[in-house]
Amino acid sequence: MLDNLPRGTICIEDIEIGMSRHLSKVVTDEDIEMFATISTDRNPVHLDDDYARDTIFEGRIAHGMLTAGLVSAVIGEQLPGHGTVYLGQSLKFLAPVRPGDLVYAEVKVTDIDIGKRRVRMDCHCAVDGKKVLVGEATVLAPSRKFD
């Protein structure tokens, strides 16, 4: 994975509106197979070339939630990072991700409630500059006062 900052924690007291973090990852056949095993989602559109060729996607695609997991990785590792608790996530899938695609995942802080330690972020994933997923996450950020 390629990302823009080291892993760790940014406490609520240090988070600012407009702050963003990202990572990039090539989605591999192995990733798709492992996700299918872990999730038990063995839909052949993800795993069977012959089946997938006859679908609207005209080929195999990664699980949407595998792509969404890259947003989770940015949140859990970079912003806010370690100690963050997910409270909610909206997602809209705009285009498929295929094996071999380099996916860019980014989150950007849009709202902060320091008293409640809540952070709202816009999220998106893109392939070749084209958004494939958009959404919004709400998380409970770590605080130097409590953690």
PDB file of C-alpha atoms in Angstrom:
ATOM      1  CA  MET A   1       0.000   0.000   0.000  1.00  0.00           C
ATOM      2  CA  LEU A   2       1.098   3.522  -0.736  1.00  0.00           C
ATOM      3  CA  ASP A   3      -0.081   6.305   1.549  1.00  0.00           C
ATOM      4  CA  ASN A   4       0.707   9.880   2.415  1.00  0.00           C
ATOM      5  CA  LEU A   5       1.421   9.724   6.152  1.00  0.00           C
ATOM      6  CA  PRO A   6       2.667   7.300   8.768  1.00  0.00           C
ATOM      7  CA  ARG A   7       0.231   5.205  10.731  1.00  0.00           C
ATOM      8  CA  GLY A   8      -0.733   6.148  14.267  1.00  0.00           C
ATOM      9  CA  THR A   9      -3.219   8.436  15.973  1.00  0.00           C
ATOM     10  CA  ILE A  10      -4.394  11.997  15.495  1.00  0.00           C
ATOM     11  CA  CYS A  11      -6.345  12.994  18.601  1.00  0.00           C
ATOM     12  CA  ILE A  12      -9.583  14.970  18.383  1.00  0.00           C
ATOM     13  CA  GLU A  13      -7.794  18.005  19.829  1.00  0.00           C
ATOM     14  CA  ASP A  14      -5.500  18.090  16.771  1.00  0.00           C
ATOM     15  CA  ILE A  15      -8.006  17.387  13.987  1.00  0.00           C
ATOM     16  CA  GLU A  16      -9.003  20.273  11.736  1.00  0.00           C
ATOM     17  CA  ILE A  17     -11.712  20.716   9.113  1.00  0.00           C
ATOM     18  CA  GLY A  18     -10.226  20.112   5.681  1.00  0.00           C
ATOM     19  CA  MET A  19      -7.610  17.658   6.941  1.00  0.00           C
ATOM     20  CA  SER A  20      -7.295  14.674   4.597  1.00  0.00           C
ATOM     21  CA  ARG A  21      -5.406  11.416   4.280  1.00  0.00           C
ATOM     22  CA  HIS A  22      -5.227   8.779   1.563  1.00  0.00           C
ATOM     23  CA  LEU A  23      -3.780   5.500   0.439  1.00  0.00           C
ATOM     24  CA  SER A  24      -3.496   3.609  -2.836  1.00  0.00           C
ATOM     25  CA  LYS A  25      -3.627  -0.143  -3.330  1.00  0.00           C
ATOM     26  CA  VAL A  26      -3.735  -2.504  -6.285  1.00  0.00           C
ATOM     27  CA  VAL A  27      -6.669  -4.910  -5.837  1.00  0.00           C
ATOM     28  CA  THR A  28      -5.389  -8.389  -6.649  1.00  0.00           C
ATOM     29  CA  ASP A  29      -7.037 -11.707  -7.437  1.00  0.00           C
ATOM     30  CA  GLU A  30      -5.715 -12.899  -4.078  1.00  0.00           C
ATOM     31  CA  ASP A  31      -7.426  -9.968  -2.294  1.00  0.00           C
ATOM     32  CA  ILE A  32     -10.734 -10.853  -3.944  1.00  0.00           C
ATOM     33  CA  GLU A  33     -10.374 -14.545  -3.089  1.00  0.00           C
ATOM     34  CA  MET A  34      -9.463 -13.762   0.534  1.00  0.00           C
ATOM     35  CA  PHE A  35     -12.383 -11.341   0.871  1.00  0.00           C
ATOM     36  CA  ALA A  36     -14.733 -13.997  -0.540  1.00  0.00           C
ATOM     37  CA  THR A  37     -13.444 -16.489   2.005  1.00  0.00           C
ATOM     38  CA  ILE A  38     -13.645 -14.119   4.974  1.00  0.00           C
ATOM     39  CA  SER A  39     -17.029 -12.632   4.082  1.00  0.00           C
ATOM     40  CA  THR A  40     -18.485 -15.888   2.674  1.00  0.00           C
ATOM     41  CA  ASP A  41     -19.653 -13.844  -0.340  1.00  0.00           C
ATOM     42  CA  ARG A  42     -18.760 -16.174  -3.196  1.00  0.00           C
ATOM     43  CA  ASN A  43     -20.891 -14.480  -5.851  1.00  0.00           C
ATOM     44  CA  PRO A  44     -19.445 -15.722  -9.166  1.00  0.00           C
ATOM     45  CA  VAL A  45     -19.281 -12.163 -10.552  1.00  0.00           C
ATOM     46  CA  HIS A  46     -16.227 -11.840  -8.294  1.00  0.00           C
ATOM     47  CA  LEU A  47     -14.683 -15.260  -8.817  1.00  0.00           C
ATOM     48  CA  ASP A  48     -15.684 -16.867 -12.138  1.00  0.00           C
ATOM     49  CA  ASP A  49     -14.389 -15.332 -15.379  1.00  0.00           C
ATOM     50  CA  ASP A  50     -16.859 -17.200 -17.614  1.00  0.00           C
ATOM     51  CA  TYR A  51     -19.857 -16.262 -15.495  1.00  0.00           C
ATOM     52  CA  ALA A  52     -18.763 -12.623 -15.087  1.00  0.00           C
ATOM     53  CA  ARG A  53     -18.211 -12.107 -18.835  1.00  0.00           C
ATOM     54  CA  ASP A  54     -21.962 -12.562 -19.363  1.00  0.00           C
ATOM     55  CA  THR A  55     -22.959  -9.922 -16.793  1.00  0.00           C
ATOM     56  CA  ILE A  56     -23.432  -6.179 -17.222  1.00  0.00           C
ATOM     57  CA  PHE A  57     -19.824  -5.791 -15.996  1.00  0.00           C
ATOM     58  CA  GLU A  58     -18.429  -7.957 -18.833  1.00  0.00           C
ATOM     59  CA  GLY A  59     -15.809  -9.378 -16.483  1.00  0.00           C
ATOM     60  CA  ARG A  60     -14.954 -10.045 -12.880  1.00  0.00           C
ATOM     61  CA  ILE A  61     -15.182  -7.255 -10.318  1.00  0.00           C
ATOM     62  CA  ALA A  62     -14.020  -6.822  -6.744  1.00  0.00           C
ATOM     63  CA  HIS A  63     -16.543  -6.891  -3.932  1.00  0.00           C
ATOM     64  CA  GLY A  64     -17.835  -3.387  -3.243  1.00  0.00           C
ATOM     65  CA  MET A  65     -17.155  -3.824   0.445  1.00  0.00           C
ATOM     66  CA  LEU A  66     -13.546  -4.752  -0.297  1.00  0.00           C
ATOM     67  CA  THR A  67     -13.190  -1.339  -1.927  1.00  0.00           C
ATOM     68  CA  ALA A  68     -15.000   0.293   1.004  1.00  0.00           C
ATOM     69  CA  GLY A  69     -12.543  -1.429   3.308  1.00  0.00           C
ATOM     70  CA  LEU A  70      -9.815   0.810   1.929  1.00  0.00           C
ATOM     71  CA  VAL A  71     -11.712   3.817   3.344  1.00  0.00           C
ATOM     72  CA  SER A  72     -11.789   1.992   6.667  1.00  0.00           C
ATOM     73  CA  ALA A  73      -8.030   1.475   6.436  1.00  0.00           C
ATOM     74  CA  VAL A  74      -7.408   5.211   6.005  1.00  0.00           C
ATOM     75  CA  ILE A  75      -9.679   6.002   8.964  1.00  0.00           C
ATOM     76  CA  GLY A  76      -8.300   3.276  11.228  1.00  0.00           C
ATOM     77  CA  GLU A  77      -4.636   3.810  10.415  1.00  0.00           C
ATOM     78  CA  GLN A  78      -4.252   7.507   9.550  1.00  0.00           C
ATOM     79  CA  LEU A  79      -7.180   9.851  10.259  1.00  0.00           C
ATOM     80  CA  PRO A  80      -8.008   9.783  13.084  1.00  0.00           C
ATOM     81  CA  GLY A  81      -6.088   6.484  13.234  1.00  0.00           C
ATOM     82  CA  HIS A  82      -5.495   4.002  16.016  1.00  0.00           C
ATOM     83  CA  GLY A  83      -8.224   4.052  18.672  1.00  0.00           C
ATOM     84  CA  THR A  84     -10.907   5.360  16.308  1.00  0.00           C
ATOM     85  CA  VAL A  85     -14.386   3.820  16.595  1.00  0.00           C
ATOM     86  CA  TYR A  86     -16.704   3.768  13.564  1.00  0.00           C
ATOM     87  CA  LEU A  87     -20.181   5.153  14.309  1.00  0.00           C
ATOM     88  CA  GLY A  88     -21.620   5.187  10.797  1.00  0.00           C
ATOM     89  CA  GLN A  89     -20.844   5.044   7.101  1.00  0.00           C
ATOM     90  CA  SER A  90     -22.859   5.819   3.984  1.00  0.00           C
ATOM     91  CA  LEU A  91     -21.666   4.439   0.652  1.00  0.00           C
ATOM     92  CA  LYS A  92     -22.644   4.832  -2.964  1.00  0.00           C
ATOM     93  CA  PHE A  93     -20.972   2.600  -5.530  1.00  0.00           C
ATOM     94  CA  LEU A  94     -20.498   4.415  -8.833  1.00  0.00           C
ATOM     95  CA  ALA A  95     -18.404   2.014 -10.927  1.00  0.00           C
ATOM     96  CA  PRO A  96     -16.823  -1.422 -10.609  1.00  0.00           C
ATOM     97  CA  VAL A  97     -13.294  -2.105  -9.407  1.00  0.00           C
ATOM     98  CA  ARG A  98     -11.555  -4.863 -11.356  1.00  0.00           C
ATOM     99  CA  PRO A  99      -8.665  -7.138 -10.458  1.00  0.00           C
ATOM    100  CA  GLY A 100      -5.455  -5.225 -11.137  1.00  0.00           C
ATOM    101  CA  ASP A 101      -6.987  -1.765 -10.594  1.00  0.00           C
ATOM    102  CA  LEU A 102      -5.023   0.728  -8.505  1.00  0.00           C
ATOM    103  CA  VAL A 103      -7.587   2.154  -6.075  1.00  0.00           C
ATOM    104  CA  TYR A 104      -7.015   5.550  -4.450  1.00  0.00           C
ATOM    105  CA  ALA A 105      -8.965   5.950  -1.173  1.00  0.00           C
ATOM    106  CA  GLU A 106      -9.269   9.329   0.545  1.00  0.00           C
ATOM    107  CA  VAL A 107     -11.066  10.786   3.556  1.00  0.00           C
ATOM    108  CA  LYS A 108     -11.492  14.502   4.318  1.00  0.00           C
ATOM    109  CA  VAL A 109     -12.756  16.045   7.563  1.00  0.00           C
ATOM    110  CA  THR A 110     -15.954  18.066   7.064  1.00  0.00           C
ATOM    111  CA  ASP A 111     -17.244  18.519  10.635  1.00  0.00           C
ATOM    112  CA  ILE A 112     -15.907  18.167  14.174  1.00  0.00           C
ATOM    113  CA  ASP A 113     -17.757  18.006  17.500  1.00  0.00           C
ATOM    114  CA  ILE A 114     -14.920  18.145  20.029  1.00  0.00           C
ATOM    115  CA  GLY A 115     -17.234  17.756  23.040  1.00  0.00           C
ATOM    116  CA  LYS A 116     -18.644  14.480  21.724  1.00  0.00           C
ATOM    117  CA  ARG A 117     -15.334  13.481  20.042  1.00  0.00           C
ATOM    118  CA  ARG A 118     -17.208  13.021  16.755  1.00  0.00           C
ATOM    119  CA  VAL A 119     -15.673  13.598  13.364  1.00  0.00           C
ATOM    120  CA  ARG A 120     -17.555  13.529  10.065  1.00  0.00           C
ATOM    121  CA  MET A 121     -15.621  12.912   6.862  1.00  0.00           C
ATOM    122  CA  ASP A 122     -16.334  12.769   3.159  1.00  0.00           C
ATOM    123  CA  CYS A 123     -14.877   9.597   1.667  1.00  0.00           C
ATOM    124  CA  HIS A 124     -14.202   8.440  -1.840  1.00  0.00           C
ATOM    125  CA  CYS A 125     -12.326   5.837  -3.837  1.00  0.00           C
ATOM    126  CA  ALA A 126     -11.141   6.368  -7.394  1.00  0.00           C
ATOM    127  CA  VAL A 127      -9.548   4.363 -10.197  1.00  0.00           C
ATOM    128  CA  ASP A 128      -7.618   6.321 -12.842  1.00  0.00           C
ATOM    129  CA  GLY A 129      -9.076   9.550 -11.445  1.00  0.00           C
ATOM    130  CA  LYS A 130     -12.678   8.334 -11.809  1.00  0.00           C
ATOM    131  CA  LYS A 131     -14.657   8.007  -8.582  1.00  0.00           C
ATOM    132  CA  VAL A 132     -15.894   4.460  -8.019  1.00  0.00           C
ATOM    133  CA  LEU A 133     -17.262   4.990  -4.494  1.00  0.00           C
ATOM    134  CA  VAL A 134     -18.416   8.026  -2.506  1.00  0.00           C
ATOM    135  CA  GLY A 135     -19.749   8.321   1.011  1.00  0.00           C
ATOM    136  CA  GLU A 136     -19.602   9.876   4.426  1.00  0.00           C
ATOM    137  CA  ALA A 137     -18.216   8.436   7.656  1.00  0.00           C
ATOM    138  CA  THR A 138     -18.865   9.442  11.259  1.00  0.00           C
ATOM    139  CA  VAL A 139     -16.344   8.285  13.833  1.00  0.00           C
ATOM    140  CA  LEU A 140     -15.493   8.640  17.497  1.00  0.00           C
ATOM    141  CA  ALA A 141     -11.952   9.990  17.607  1.00  0.00           C
ATOM    142  CA  PRO A 142      -9.411   9.294  20.339  1.00  0.00           C
ATOM    143  CA  SER A 143      -8.698  12.077  22.827  1.00  0.00           C
ATOM    144  CA  ARG A 144      -5.654  12.823  24.935  1.00  0.00           C
ATOM    145  CA  LYS A 145      -8.079  13.429  27.839  1.00  0.00           C
ATOM    146  CA  PHE A 146      -9.602   9.938  27.813  1.00  0.00           C
ATOM    147  CA  ASP A 147      -7.303   7.530  26.007  1.00  0.00           C
TER     148      ASP A 147
END
